[in-house]
XYZ file of C-alpha atoms in Angstrom:
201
model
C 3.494 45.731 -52.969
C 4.616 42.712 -54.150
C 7.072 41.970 -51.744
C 4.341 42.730 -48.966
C 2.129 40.277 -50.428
C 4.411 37.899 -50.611
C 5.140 38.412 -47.164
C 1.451 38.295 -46.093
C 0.805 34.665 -47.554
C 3.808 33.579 -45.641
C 2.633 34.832 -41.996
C -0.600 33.324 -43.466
C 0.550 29.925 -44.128
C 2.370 29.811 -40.825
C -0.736 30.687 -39.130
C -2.818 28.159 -40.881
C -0.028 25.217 -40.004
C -0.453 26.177 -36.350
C -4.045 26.058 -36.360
C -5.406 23.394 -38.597
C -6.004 20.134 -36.079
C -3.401 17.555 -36.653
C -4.241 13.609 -36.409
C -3.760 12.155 -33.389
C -1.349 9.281 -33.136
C -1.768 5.966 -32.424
C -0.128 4.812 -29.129
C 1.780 1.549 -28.440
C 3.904 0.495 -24.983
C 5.500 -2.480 -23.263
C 4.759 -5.142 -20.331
C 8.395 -5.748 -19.770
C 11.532 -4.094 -20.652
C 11.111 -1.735 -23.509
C 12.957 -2.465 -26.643
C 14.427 0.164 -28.644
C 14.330 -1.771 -32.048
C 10.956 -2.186 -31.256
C 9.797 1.196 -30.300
C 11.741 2.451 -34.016
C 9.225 0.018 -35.471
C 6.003 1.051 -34.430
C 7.229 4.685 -34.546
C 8.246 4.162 -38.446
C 4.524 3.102 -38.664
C 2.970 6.631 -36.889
C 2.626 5.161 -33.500
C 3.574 7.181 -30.420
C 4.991 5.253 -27.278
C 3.208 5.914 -23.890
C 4.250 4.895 -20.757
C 1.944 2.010 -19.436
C -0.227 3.504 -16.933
C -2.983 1.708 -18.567
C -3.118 -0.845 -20.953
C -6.882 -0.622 -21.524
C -5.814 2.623 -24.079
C -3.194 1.967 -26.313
C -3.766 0.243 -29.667
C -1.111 -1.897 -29.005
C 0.660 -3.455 -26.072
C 3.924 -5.674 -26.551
C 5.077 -7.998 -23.781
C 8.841 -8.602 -24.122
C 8.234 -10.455 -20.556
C 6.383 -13.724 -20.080
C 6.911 -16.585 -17.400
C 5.521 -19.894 -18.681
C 3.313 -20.432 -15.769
C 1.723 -17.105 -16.573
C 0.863 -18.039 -20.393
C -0.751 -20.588 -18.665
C -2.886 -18.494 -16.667
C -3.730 -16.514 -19.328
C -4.963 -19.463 -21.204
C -7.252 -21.125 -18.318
C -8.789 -17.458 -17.403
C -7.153 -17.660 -14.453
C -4.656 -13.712 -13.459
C -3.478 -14.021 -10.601
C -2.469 -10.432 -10.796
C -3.649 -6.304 -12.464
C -0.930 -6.575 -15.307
C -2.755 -10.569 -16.520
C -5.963 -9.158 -15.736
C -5.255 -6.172 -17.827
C -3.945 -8.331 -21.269
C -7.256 -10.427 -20.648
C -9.646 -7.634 -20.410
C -7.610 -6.216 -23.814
C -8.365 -9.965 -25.363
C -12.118 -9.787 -24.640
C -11.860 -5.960 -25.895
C -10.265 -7.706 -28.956
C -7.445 -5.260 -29.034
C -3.954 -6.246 -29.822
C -1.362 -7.559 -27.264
C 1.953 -8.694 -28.971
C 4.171 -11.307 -27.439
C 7.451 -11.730 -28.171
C 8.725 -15.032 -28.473
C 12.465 -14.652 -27.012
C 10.971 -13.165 -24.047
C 8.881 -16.357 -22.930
C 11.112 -18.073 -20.472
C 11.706 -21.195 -21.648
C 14.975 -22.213 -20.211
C 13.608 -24.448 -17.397
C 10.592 -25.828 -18.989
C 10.385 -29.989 -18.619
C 9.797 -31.930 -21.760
C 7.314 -33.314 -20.387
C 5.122 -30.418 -20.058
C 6.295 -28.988 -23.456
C 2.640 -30.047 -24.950
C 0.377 -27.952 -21.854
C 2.884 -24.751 -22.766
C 2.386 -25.082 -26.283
C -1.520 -25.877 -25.682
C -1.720 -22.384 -23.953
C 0.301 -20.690 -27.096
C -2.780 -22.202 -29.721
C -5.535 -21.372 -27.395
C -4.034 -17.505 -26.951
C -3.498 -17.345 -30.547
C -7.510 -18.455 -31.006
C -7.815 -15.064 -28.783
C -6.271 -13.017 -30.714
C -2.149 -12.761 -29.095
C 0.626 -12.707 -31.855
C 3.265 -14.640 -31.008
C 6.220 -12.217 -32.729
C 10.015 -13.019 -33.158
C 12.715 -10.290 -32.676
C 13.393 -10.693 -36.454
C 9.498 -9.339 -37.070
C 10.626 -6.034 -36.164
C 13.395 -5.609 -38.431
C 11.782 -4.959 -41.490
C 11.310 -1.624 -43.038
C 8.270 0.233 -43.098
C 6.184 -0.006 -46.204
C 5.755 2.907 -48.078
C 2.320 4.014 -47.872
C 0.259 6.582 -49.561
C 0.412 9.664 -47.840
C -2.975 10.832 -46.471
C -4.645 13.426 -47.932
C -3.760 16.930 -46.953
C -5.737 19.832 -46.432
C -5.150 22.449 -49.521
C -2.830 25.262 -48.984
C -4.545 28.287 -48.176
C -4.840 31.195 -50.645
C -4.496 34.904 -49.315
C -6.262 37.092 -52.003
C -5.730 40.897 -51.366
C -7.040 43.976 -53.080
C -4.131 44.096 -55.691
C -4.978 40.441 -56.669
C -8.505 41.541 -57.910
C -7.138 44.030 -59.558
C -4.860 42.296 -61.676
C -7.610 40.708 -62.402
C -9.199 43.595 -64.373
C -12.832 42.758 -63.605
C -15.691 45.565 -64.626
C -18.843 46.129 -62.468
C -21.167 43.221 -62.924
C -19.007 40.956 -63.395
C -18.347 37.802 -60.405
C -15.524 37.042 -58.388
C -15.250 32.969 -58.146
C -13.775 32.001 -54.927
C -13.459 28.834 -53.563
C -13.049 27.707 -49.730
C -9.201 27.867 -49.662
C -8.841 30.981 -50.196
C -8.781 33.741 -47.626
C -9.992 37.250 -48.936
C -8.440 39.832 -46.585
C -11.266 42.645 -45.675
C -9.673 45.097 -48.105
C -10.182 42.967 -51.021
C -13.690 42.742 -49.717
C -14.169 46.054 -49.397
C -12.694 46.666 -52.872
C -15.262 44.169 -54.619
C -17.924 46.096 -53.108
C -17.054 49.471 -54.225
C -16.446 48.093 -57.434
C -20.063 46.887 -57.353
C -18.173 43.228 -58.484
C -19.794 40.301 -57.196
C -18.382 37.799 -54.550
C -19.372 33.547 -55.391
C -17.887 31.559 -53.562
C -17.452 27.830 -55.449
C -16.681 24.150 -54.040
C -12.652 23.504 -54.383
C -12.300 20.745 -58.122
């Protein structure tokens, strides 16, 4: 009997783990060439990379990609193209868009327009881009406190109660984690014993 029981809670627990909902995950993806040491980052953190069909839905979007001349779009309102207008729209939306600074082509850039490039870097800062360096997303994930989980379930059978040794007139306390198979129901009943069931402490 044991033994069956034993078995019981098992297929029960299994069950439960199937159905209870699980959290959805955050979502993340790239404008530009995807970077692996990037993608262990955000998945360290719970995020899930998507492919980026549209940028409108993930919580973040990193762009490991960036002409100069289209910073400076950005900055004066002016996309010449979906992918600008997209980061712009996420801006006004005041979600985050991640730049990564060793992806900004600066190879060719004139000193003399040094100050306009940097210009557009404070004024999409002041909107909300971070400006990240590859050495950002080297760092560990911080241990955080686990969220709460959802109490293991309880089966209680027939035998259960009757270890129990409860009279008639006397009260079963159960409390919503627990799962009282139909026999134990049944047996509480002819027992005349009474069922109360009791917020979880």
């Amino acid at each position: 009997m044991e033994q069956l029981e034993k078995l019981i809670q098992l297929v029960t627990d299994r069950v439960m783990a199937e159905i209870e909902p699980q959290p959805d995950k955050e979502q993340f993806t790239f404008v530009g060439k995807a970077k692996d040491y990037i993608s262990r980052y955000y998945e360290e953190r719970g995020f899930q990379q998507v492919a980026p069909m549209e940028l409108s839905t993930p919580e973040v979007v990193i762009v490991t990609e960036l002409e100069l001349y289209q910073m400076t779009r950005l900055a004066g309102l002016m996309p010449m193209n979906e992918m600008e207008e997209a980061l712009l729209n996420r801006l006004m939306q005041q979600k985050t868009v991640v730049v990564l600074e060793e992806g900004i082509e600066k190879a060719f850039m004139p000193k003399s327009m040094q100050a306009a490039f940097e210009k557009a870097k404070v004024e999409l800062r002041k909107w909300g881009v971070q400006f990240k360096q590859e050495s950002a997303f080297h760092h560990p994930a911080v241990t955080q406190t686990a969220p709460t989980t959802q109490k293991k379930k309880e089966l209680i059978t027939a035998a259960k109660i009757q270890n129990k040794k409860l009279s008639a007139g006397d009260t079963f306390y159960a409390t919503p984690d627990m799962i009282i198979t139909a026999l134990a129901k049944d047996y509480l009943r002819e027992q005349n014993i009474q069922l109360e069931v009791r917020d979880a402490e």
